Amino acid sequence: MTKGSRSAAMPGQIASLKALLSPRGWSSQISAWIAGLFAAIFEAGSLALILPLATFVLSAEPAAIGPIAVSRESLVAAVILLYVAGLAVRVFALRFTMKTTLSVGYGLAARLFARVLDQPQTWHTRHHSAELRTLLLHDAQELMSLVTIPLGRLLAQGALVLCVGTLMLVVRPVETAVAALVLVTCYALVFALSGQRLTAITATQIQNHALRHRYSTDALNAIREVRLSRLETEFSRSFAAACEGIAASGGARTLFSELPRLMLEAVLFAFLITFMLLLASGREAQDPAALSTLMVFAAAGLKLFPIGHMLYANLASLRSGQPLLDKLARFVDGLEPPLEPAPVPPVTNGFTLDAVSFTHHGSAAPTLRDLSLSVGRGTSLAITGPSGSGKSTLIDIIAGLIMPDAGAVEVEGVRLTARHAPDWQGQLRYCPQKPALFDTDIVGNVTIGADFDRDRLQRALHIACLDDLPFPAEGHPVGELGRRLSGGQVQRIGLARALYGAAPILILDEPTGNLDARTAERFLDRLFAAQGDTIVLIVTHDPRVISRCAQVLELDGP
Ligand SMILES: Nc1ncnc2c1ncn2[C@@H]1O[C@H](COP(=O)(O)OP(=O)(O)OP(=O)(O)O)[C@@H](O)[C@H]1O
Ligand SMILES: [Mg+2]
């Protein structure tokens, strides 16, 4: 899919859509569109039978469909049957197409969410979570209302207009041709004039939606700082401006979609006057055949005018959806492809780092350069050094969260790649520098992702010094990101979570950073007493921790 093809109208949109939808989603979508198409053809068929029925009713002559003569009963039965069948197909198609299209849309959001969760750590650090939420919760669904639903309706309504139009052309060629010319010119004019504007309106809307998510996420994540720095007004103003922007562009979009309808009303008014004049002249009234064709014309017109307008509205919607489709297609292009997982042998001897180097994206100098290290089973290693020297980066590399630019982590002779990361992570427990808590209770936070075992839970809570809390570990919600707890409590819950699972490697980033001296000592006593042959890696500035570790690695600093 090239960028050029995306900016083209429908073929580009279909190419982008094809890339976004899974093969299953794509085939469901096509079946939904085909169902809509069938419904439209049935509807046109039932309409076509009005002509012989009207002729029959008005003239009392034997009715005929083309050269075939038909009886009154069979004609009435055929009309009713076809009408009811058309109605049934339409009801089924309506439900089926909507349900399928929506499930394809929500399926796209779900698929993108799974892909986003699977992206490497370095990818996540380059994306704001609000930007991702906008894409998953707004853009992926808006794509349905702006692109896939209108595209399906366009096909069905196009088929209906074509069938009914052909019928009208047979009945009244001149009038139909004139009416079609006026209508098509009317719509084409507005479409040509508003096309660019519609695309620009959606681009502004997308931007404002992203800004709303961004402002609300930033402000609510940092509510304390917002209050203390008196930023409430600034954030509410920016949020309100983005909302206002969305409302304004929504209004402009409605105007452009409704403009042709207003023009059409004027045209219809002119038709009505002409029709009345014709009736007044009395010539048409004397001719039942002419009257019956006029009836068909009126019935078809009744059907066609709103559908003709919807056809335009759907085309306009597709045009508006182009920037959204571009945004989603660009996003999917930027995702890292899923990797085939590879197994890592169980750690029996330990692991080594072989000449590992790493430079953060956008950083001028490498954070780690040619670092080699060997860590044996049952040992403890303190990783220390000035702030910004790369301690957390190093353990992210050891944990397989980021891949080194050069060199590798080696486990039992296997040099780890991104494909090994999921299996490797199953062999380690990691408490980050700022553990993230989920809004459940302590027990839920500690045991999350693992089988529940009360003995292991008690042990983990004990080592992490969580056995003397002023509230129960079970049933007391910790709040979003642990906001209802103290900093040291959040840290200890993070530690307990790492200690709960049995794994040969335990990685703790600044475990005593938020703990008082007494609690830190207690925690270290319990941790090392329970170590066994676990490899313990601890990032720390704390001399008490350094003095207890068997090995020390000092990073030089930036
Ligand atoms: N995602 C990132 N993108 C770009 N640069 C980063 C990223 N994460 C860290 N850095 C930079 O890499 C360097 C090392 O950061 P790191 O977090 O590893 O330091 P640290 O030794 O753990 O420091 P501290 O003791 O303050 O926690 C710093 O200069 C930091 O700004
Ligand atoms: Mg750090």
XYZ file of C-alpha atoms and ligand atoms in Angstrom:
590
model
C 0.000 0.000 0.000
C 1.587 3.287 -1.042
C 0.957 6.692 0.511
C -0.079 7.962 -2.935
C -2.790 5.351 -3.354
C -4.231 6.307 0.037
C -4.816 9.887 -0.949
C -6.840 8.757 -3.982
C -10.601 8.435 -3.357
C -12.351 5.046 -3.097
C -9.707 2.606 -4.396
C -7.176 4.083 -1.947
C -9.681 3.803 0.884
C -10.376 0.186 0.081
C -6.640 -0.559 -0.015
C -6.197 1.066 3.413
C -9.235 -0.716 4.793
C -7.925 -4.005 3.479
C -4.727 -3.478 5.437
C -6.657 -2.633 8.625
C -9.203 -5.440 8.669
C -8.215 -9.008 9.395
C -9.005 -11.534 6.612
C -11.959 -12.726 8.751
C -13.176 -9.188 9.396
C -12.791 -8.373 5.729
C -14.882 -11.354 4.604
C -17.601 -10.579 7.231
C -17.655 -7.008 5.997
C -18.084 -8.105 2.383
C -20.910 -10.473 3.342
C -22.627 -7.593 5.179
C -22.356 -5.401 2.101
C -23.698 -8.189 -0.143
C -26.695 -8.645 2.209
C -27.442 -4.925 1.867
C -27.131 -5.198 -1.903
C -29.648 -8.078 -2.032
C -32.108 -6.130 0.081
C -31.866 -3.201 -2.327
C -32.451 -5.412 -5.377
C -35.520 -7.015 -3.753
C -36.881 -3.609 -2.937
C -36.400 -2.452 -6.529
C -38.135 -5.634 -7.739
C -41.228 -5.016 -5.606
C -41.341 -1.458 -6.888
C -41.145 -2.604 -10.529
C -44.383 -4.565 -10.073
C -46.345 -1.416 -9.214
C -46.529 -0.534 -12.939
C -48.570 -3.566 -14.128
C -50.695 -3.427 -10.962
C -51.443 0.262 -11.458
C -52.289 -0.300 -15.141
C -54.596 -3.151 -14.137
C -56.365 -1.171 -11.404
C -56.820 1.947 -13.481
C -57.805 0.489 -16.851
C -59.523 -2.805 -15.901
C -57.628 -4.265 -18.839
C -55.766 -7.612 -18.461
C -52.408 -6.795 -16.942
C -49.104 -7.853 -18.436
C -45.497 -8.067 -17.394
C -43.733 -7.485 -20.717
C -45.239 -9.918 -23.219
C -46.629 -12.280 -20.507
C -50.289 -11.795 -19.550
C -51.047 -12.266 -15.855
C -54.288 -12.802 -13.948
C -55.484 -10.351 -11.335
C -55.000 -12.865 -8.457
C -51.520 -13.961 -9.434
C -50.461 -10.350 -9.901
C -51.743 -9.331 -6.467
C -50.173 -12.477 -4.910
C -46.856 -11.823 -6.675
C -46.776 -8.201 -5.536
C -47.617 -9.093 -1.935
C -45.139 -11.981 -1.913
C -42.339 -9.940 -3.371
C -43.111 -7.017 -1.102
C -43.134 -9.194 2.021
C -39.989 -11.022 0.866
C -38.330 -7.671 0.171
C -39.342 -6.463 3.619
C -38.055 -9.636 5.290
C -34.760 -9.441 3.425
C -34.451 -5.781 4.373
C -35.133 -6.441 8.067
C -32.625 -9.291 8.083
C -30.070 -7.292 6.088
C -30.455 -4.267 8.361
C -29.749 -6.269 11.494
C -27.069 -8.435 9.913
C -25.168 -5.621 8.196
C -25.202 -3.386 11.270
C -24.213 -6.146 13.682
C -21.476 -7.425 11.369
C -20.100 -3.994 10.570
C -20.054 -2.995 14.239
C -18.412 -6.228 15.285
C -15.794 -5.762 12.547
C -15.216 -2.220 13.879
C -14.966 -3.231 17.522
C -12.918 -6.237 16.391
C -10.461 -3.840 14.745
C -10.149 -1.898 18.021
C -9.628 -5.166 19.944
C -7.028 -6.361 17.440
C -5.172 -3.058 17.589
C -5.276 -3.128 21.402
C -3.691 -6.611 21.412
C -1.023 -5.425 18.937
C -0.340 -2.299 21.042
C 0.110 -4.386 24.209
C 2.554 -6.537 22.294
C 4.758 -3.660 21.157
C 8.255 -3.410 22.593
C 8.995 -1.111 25.533
C 10.961 1.281 23.292
C 7.869 1.687 21.071
C 5.716 2.514 24.107
C 8.107 5.144 25.392
C 7.706 6.944 22.042
C 3.875 7.049 22.265
C 1.678 8.972 24.679
C -0.948 6.706 26.247
C -3.653 9.329 25.494
C -2.741 9.174 21.808
C -3.153 5.398 21.893
C -6.442 5.568 23.775
C -7.842 8.056 21.243
C -6.944 5.679 18.490
C -8.393 2.603 20.165
C -11.497 4.104 21.741
C -12.436 6.755 19.228
C -10.733 6.509 15.848
C -11.191 2.757 15.289
C -14.941 3.103 15.952
C -15.383 6.356 14.097
C -13.998 4.511 11.085
C -17.201 2.459 11.083
C -19.504 5.479 10.975
C -17.397 7.361 8.454
C -16.174 4.602 6.165
C -17.432 1.024 6.421
C -21.124 1.729 7.134
C -21.358 4.448 4.416
C -19.485 2.214 1.967
C -22.011 -0.608 2.466
C -24.952 1.771 2.211
C -23.449 3.323 -0.881
C -23.382 -0.084 -2.570
C -26.959 -0.963 -1.578
C -28.405 2.450 -2.317
C -26.430 2.686 -5.567
C -27.962 -0.615 -6.690
C -31.452 0.536 -5.707
C -31.071 3.872 -7.500
C -29.764 2.058 -10.591
C -32.691 -0.410 -10.665
C -35.404 2.171 -9.980
C -33.739 4.668 -12.292
C -33.764 2.130 -15.141
C -37.451 1.451 -14.500
C -38.209 5.160 -14.601
C -36.144 5.547 -17.752
C -38.306 2.900 -19.455
C -41.538 4.541 -18.270
C -40.661 8.192 -18.843
C -37.346 8.525 -20.640
C -37.293 12.289 -21.167
C -38.493 13.333 -17.731
C -36.168 10.798 -16.068
C -33.180 11.973 -18.068
C -33.892 15.624 -17.217
C -34.492 14.880 -13.532
C -31.346 12.724 -13.339
C -29.298 15.445 -15.000
C -30.557 18.119 -12.601
C -29.990 15.916 -9.553
C -26.578 14.641 -10.538
C -25.392 18.155 -11.437
C -26.735 19.492 -8.146
C -24.991 16.861 -6.047
C -21.795 16.778 -8.083
C -21.481 20.535 -7.710
C -21.846 20.489 -3.939
C -19.617 17.423 -3.661
C -16.851 19.035 -5.720
C -17.086 22.271 -3.741
C -17.248 20.657 -0.308
C -14.863 17.720 -0.786
C -11.666 19.430 0.364
C -13.521 21.154 3.161
C -14.980 17.853 4.444
C -11.512 16.281 4.584
C -10.142 19.303 6.442
C -13.064 19.222 8.908
C -12.366 15.584 9.831
C -8.641 16.258 10.161
C -9.463 19.032 12.672
C -11.900 16.778 14.505
C -9.331 13.980 14.801
C -6.811 16.455 16.162
C -9.264 17.874 18.699
C -10.298 14.415 19.886
C -6.632 13.547 20.443
C -6.105 16.834 22.320
C -9.102 16.155 24.589
C -7.695 12.752 25.510
C -4.257 14.251 26.013
C -5.404 17.109 28.296
C -7.672 14.901 30.378
C -5.038 12.167 30.753
C -2.254 14.579 31.703
C -4.403 16.537 34.151
C -6.004 13.530 35.845
C -2.738 11.593 36.087
C -1.108 14.549 37.803
C -4.096 15.930 39.719
C -2.034 16.843 42.783
C 0.508 18.799 40.717
C -2.323 20.455 38.767
C -3.878 21.713 42.031
C -0.598 22.769 43.620
C 0.596 24.622 40.531
C -2.864 26.127 39.978
C -3.160 24.630 36.499
C -6.902 23.849 36.700
C -7.966 26.847 34.610
C -5.316 26.236 31.968
C -6.289 22.581 31.566
C -10.047 23.243 31.620
C -9.654 26.028 29.056
C -7.583 23.864 26.712
C -10.045 20.972 27.113
C -13.025 23.267 26.483
C -11.339 24.722 23.374
C -10.863 21.209 21.944
C -14.540 20.389 22.691
C -15.605 23.639 21.054
C -13.480 22.753 18.014
C -15.238 19.386 17.673
C -18.672 21.014 17.980
C -17.806 23.661 15.365
C -16.513 21.130 12.836
C -19.544 18.883 13.522
C -21.796 21.804 12.619
C -19.828 22.538 9.448
C -19.970 18.882 8.422
C -23.767 18.782 8.872
C -24.132 21.905 6.746
C -22.138 20.388 3.895
C -24.102 17.128 4.076
C -27.479 18.890 4.123
C -26.784 21.593 1.535
C -27.838 19.518 -1.496
C -31.072 18.521 0.250
C -32.025 22.195 0.462
C -31.130 22.710 -3.204
C -33.192 19.667 -4.059
C -36.209 20.982 -2.233
C -36.223 23.927 -4.613
C -35.971 21.583 -7.609
C -38.798 19.396 -6.257
C -40.926 22.442 -5.723
C -40.476 23.312 -9.413
C -41.463 19.761 -10.380
C -44.576 19.936 -8.225
C -45.714 23.143 -9.910
C -45.149 21.576 -13.371
C -47.095 18.464 -12.352
C -50.007 20.543 -11.079
C -50.065 22.561 -14.295
C -50.091 19.321 -16.276
C -53.057 18.020 -14.269
C -54.837 21.333 -14.609
C -54.514 21.160 -18.391
C -56.651 17.979 -18.104
C -54.773 16.063 -20.766
C -53.113 13.574 -18.398
C -56.306 12.964 -16.422
C -58.091 11.600 -19.475
C -55.428 8.985 -20.147
C -55.364 6.140 -17.544
C -52.111 4.689 -18.931
C -50.421 8.060 -18.598
C -51.780 8.441 -15.090
C -50.488 5.007 -14.084
C -47.014 5.804 -15.362
C -47.179 9.073 -13.462
C -48.027 7.060 -10.348
C -44.995 4.841 -10.877
C -42.949 7.951 -11.454
C -44.242 9.456 -8.214
C -43.668 6.229 -6.231
C -40.178 5.802 -7.643
C -39.413 9.466 -7.023
C -40.632 9.118 -3.456
C -38.182 6.253 -3.019
C -35.375 7.765 -5.003
C -35.148 11.307 -3.676
C -34.290 10.424 -0.093
C -32.066 7.571 -1.255
C -30.352 9.845 -3.741
C -29.634 12.207 -0.903
C -28.378 9.398 1.304
C -26.130 8.328 -1.538
C -24.585 11.761 -1.480
C -24.392 11.821 2.333
C -22.568 8.487 2.279
C -20.153 9.676 -0.385
C -19.507 12.797 1.674
C -18.973 10.604 4.722
C -16.443 8.503 2.845
C -14.636 11.665 1.826
C -14.623 12.831 5.456
C -13.297 9.470 6.569
C -10.167 9.723 4.435
C -7.947 11.416 7.087
C -9.111 8.913 9.692
C -8.325 6.019 7.404
C -4.914 7.556 6.654
C -4.198 7.985 10.354
C -5.122 4.382 11.202
C -3.269 2.961 8.200
C -0.141 4.980 9.126
C -0.431 3.729 12.707
C -0.666 0.101 11.612
C 2.309 0.623 9.259
C 4.320 1.832 12.269
C 3.559 -1.210 14.441
C 6.298 -3.750 14.918
C 5.296 -7.107 13.413
C 4.428 -9.922 15.839
C 7.327 -12.274 16.557
C 7.341 -16.037 16.665
C 8.261 -16.830 20.330
C 11.419 -18.887 20.916
C 12.146 -21.000 24.037
C 14.922 -20.253 26.541
C 16.524 -23.111 28.507
C 15.897 -23.024 32.291
C 18.549 -21.076 34.181
C 20.798 -23.584 35.923
C 24.188 -21.853 35.939
C 23.185 -18.216 35.651
C 23.494 -15.774 32.762
C 26.059 -13.486 31.165
C 26.099 -10.132 29.416
C 28.367 -10.149 26.403
C 29.640 -6.693 25.321
C 26.219 -5.055 25.609
C 25.776 -1.540 24.177
C 22.633 0.545 24.054
C 21.696 4.080 23.006
C 18.228 5.437 23.784
C 16.211 6.773 20.864
C 17.123 10.445 20.379
C 20.094 10.281 22.743
C 23.444 11.626 21.502
C 25.642 9.265 23.534
C 25.270 5.562 24.377
C 23.827 4.824 27.824
C 25.659 1.483 28.016
C 28.859 0.693 26.159
C 30.496 -2.746 25.789
C 29.264 -4.031 29.130
C 30.188 -7.628 29.986
C 29.168 -9.427 33.133
C 28.649 -12.896 34.531
C 26.058 -13.710 37.200
C 25.986 -17.196 38.744
C 23.087 -19.091 40.363
C 22.409 -18.136 43.984
C 24.382 -14.909 43.836
C 23.344 -11.333 44.500
C 24.489 -8.371 42.451
C 24.152 -4.713 43.401
C 24.039 -2.376 40.397
C 24.947 1.125 41.441
C 26.112 4.420 39.961
C 24.983 8.022 39.610
C 21.484 9.004 38.576
C 21.094 8.632 34.812
C 24.054 6.235 34.537
C 21.885 3.523 32.985
C 21.020 1.199 35.892
C 17.324 0.918 35.036
C 18.202 0.660 31.346
C 20.542 -2.222 32.123
C 17.926 -4.214 34.028
C 15.375 -3.520 31.284
C 17.880 -5.136 28.922
C 18.491 -8.064 31.271
C 14.704 -8.517 31.588
C 14.304 -8.554 27.806
C 12.138 -5.407 27.868
C 14.587 -3.668 25.549
C 17.053 -5.273 23.166
C 20.697 -4.137 23.125
C 21.982 -2.438 19.950
C 25.099 -4.643 20.153
C 26.087 -7.644 22.266
C 23.552 -9.884 24.003
C 22.306 -11.480 27.193
C 23.331 -15.140 27.106
C 21.471 -17.879 29.012
C 22.836 -21.425 29.002
C 24.535 -20.790 25.649
C 21.510 -19.095 24.036
C 21.939 -15.471 22.928
C 18.599 -13.826 23.656
C 16.668 -11.957 20.979
C 13.259 -10.277 21.064
C 11.730 -13.647 20.172
C 13.044 -15.104 23.456
C 11.663 -12.289 25.619
C 8.255 -13.813 26.608
C 9.784 -17.167 27.645
C 12.723 -15.477 29.381
C 10.379 -13.180 31.320
C 8.694 -16.308 32.667
C 11.964 -17.059 34.494
C 12.248 -13.753 36.297
C 10.336 -11.512 38.690
C 10.872 -7.791 38.424
C 9.865 -4.902 40.670
C 10.360 -1.632 38.766
C 11.551 1.652 40.275
C 7.944 2.957 40.260
C 5.666 -0.097 40.513
C 2.265 0.412 38.906
C -0.669 -0.820 40.981
C -4.064 -1.841 39.628
C -7.170 -0.517 41.343
C -7.956 -3.645 43.309
C -6.910 -4.709 46.819
C -3.417 -5.655 47.972
C -3.985 -9.382 47.566
C -5.185 -8.824 44.000
C -2.157 -6.676 43.238
C 0.311 -9.157 44.666
C -1.136 -12.312 43.103
C -2.079 -10.778 39.756
C -1.172 -12.968 36.779
C -0.313 -15.999 38.941
C -2.218 -18.827 40.647
C -3.504 -18.012 44.097
C -1.550 -19.662 46.923
C -2.164 -18.448 50.476
C 1.200 -19.686 51.861
C 3.188 -17.990 49.120
C 1.103 -14.858 49.599
C 1.816 -14.763 53.346
C 5.517 -15.293 52.672
C 5.648 -12.470 50.074
C 3.701 -10.072 52.339
C 6.019 -10.950 55.220
C 9.281 -10.372 53.300
C 7.926 -7.088 51.876
C 7.038 -5.974 55.444
C 3.351 -5.714 54.627
C 2.169 -7.627 57.672
C 1.513 -4.593 59.883
C -0.728 -2.420 57.707
C -3.522 -0.330 59.289
C -6.063 -1.884 56.871
C -6.698 -5.445 55.633
C -4.756 -6.733 52.605
C -7.995 -8.226 51.334
C -10.946 -6.037 50.354
C -9.287 -2.643 50.757
C -9.002 -0.993 47.319
C -5.654 0.707 46.709
C -7.093 3.338 44.312
C -5.975 4.169 40.788
C -2.203 3.610 40.584
C -2.208 3.126 44.354
C -3.302 6.713 45.107
C -4.935 5.658 48.391
C -1.620 4.389 49.736
C 1.658 5.912 50.875
C 4.697 5.843 48.553
C 6.418 3.237 50.748
C 3.272 1.051 50.781
C 3.076 1.149 46.984
C 6.725 0.154 46.803
C 6.282 -2.723 49.251
C 3.269 -4.043 47.332
C 5.408 -3.959 44.169
C 8.104 -5.894 46.028
C 5.588 -8.431 47.358
C 4.298 -8.940 43.801
C 7.850 -9.727 42.610
C 8.437 -12.030 45.590
C 5.131 -13.914 45.203
C 6.078 -15.837 42.078
C 8.738 -18.524 42.196
C 11.411 -17.676 39.620
C 15.194 -18.228 39.439
C 15.891 -14.505 38.964
C 14.631 -11.614 41.081
C 15.224 -8.050 39.887
C 14.538 -5.133 42.212
C 14.988 -1.519 41.079
C 15.674 0.781 44.068
C 13.687 -1.425 46.507
C 14.533 0.666 49.576
C 14.189 4.079 47.903
C 10.880 4.849 49.667
C 11.450 2.907 52.882
C 12.554 4.177 56.282
C 15.839 2.787 57.666
C 14.153 0.279 60.003
C 11.768 -1.123 57.410
C 14.594 -1.252 54.845
C 16.761 -3.289 57.235
C 13.890 -5.620 58.061
C 13.124 -6.122 54.376
C 16.783 -6.859 53.517
C 17.124 -9.330 56.423
C 14.050 -11.233 55.272
C 14.973 -11.046 51.567
C 18.467 -12.498 51.972
C 17.323 -15.090 54.528
C 14.870 -16.437 51.930
C 17.197 -16.109 48.901
C 18.229 -19.778 48.438
C 19.686 -20.237 44.965
C 17.731 -17.345 43.458
C 19.811 -14.773 41.543
C 19.039 -11.387 43.105
C 19.824 -8.248 41.106
C 19.315 -5.002 42.980
C 19.652 -1.512 41.532
C 20.498 0.751 44.419
C 22.158 3.864 45.804
C 21.756 2.489 49.321
C 25.098 1.484 51.004
C 23.169 -0.975 53.250
C 22.042 -2.895 50.176
C 25.445 -2.715 48.460
C 27.197 -4.103 51.553
C 24.900 -7.154 51.608
C 25.349 -8.162 47.959
C 27.978 -10.674 46.865
C 28.877 -8.732 43.692
C 28.782 -5.019 42.889
C 28.618 -3.423 39.450
C 29.247 0.296 39.390
C 28.145 2.137 36.270
C 30.187 5.188 35.343
C 27.516 7.722 34.710
C 26.552 9.752 31.723
N 12.846 5.825 27.130
C 13.922 6.598 27.108
N 14.168 7.342 26.018
C 15.264 8.130 25.954
N 16.147 8.231 26.940
C 15.940 7.517 28.074
C 14.811 6.666 28.208
N 14.868 6.097 29.416
C 15.983 6.566 30.008
N 16.633 7.419 29.211
C 17.897 8.095 29.458
O 18.888 7.103 29.654
C 19.761 7.467 30.692
C 19.793 6.360 31.728
O 18.532 6.280 32.344
P 18.206 5.222 33.457
O 16.806 5.336 33.829
O 18.722 3.909 33.034
O 19.139 5.792 34.634
P 19.301 5.277 36.115
O 20.747 4.938 36.286
O 18.327 4.213 36.417
O 18.980 6.604 36.912
P 18.255 6.784 38.339
O 19.244 6.417 39.399
O 17.956 8.240 38.342
O 17.035 5.926 38.342
C 19.268 8.797 31.228
O 20.052 9.826 30.638
C 17.837 8.883 30.727
O 17.474 10.211 30.486
Mg 16.590 4.119 37.561
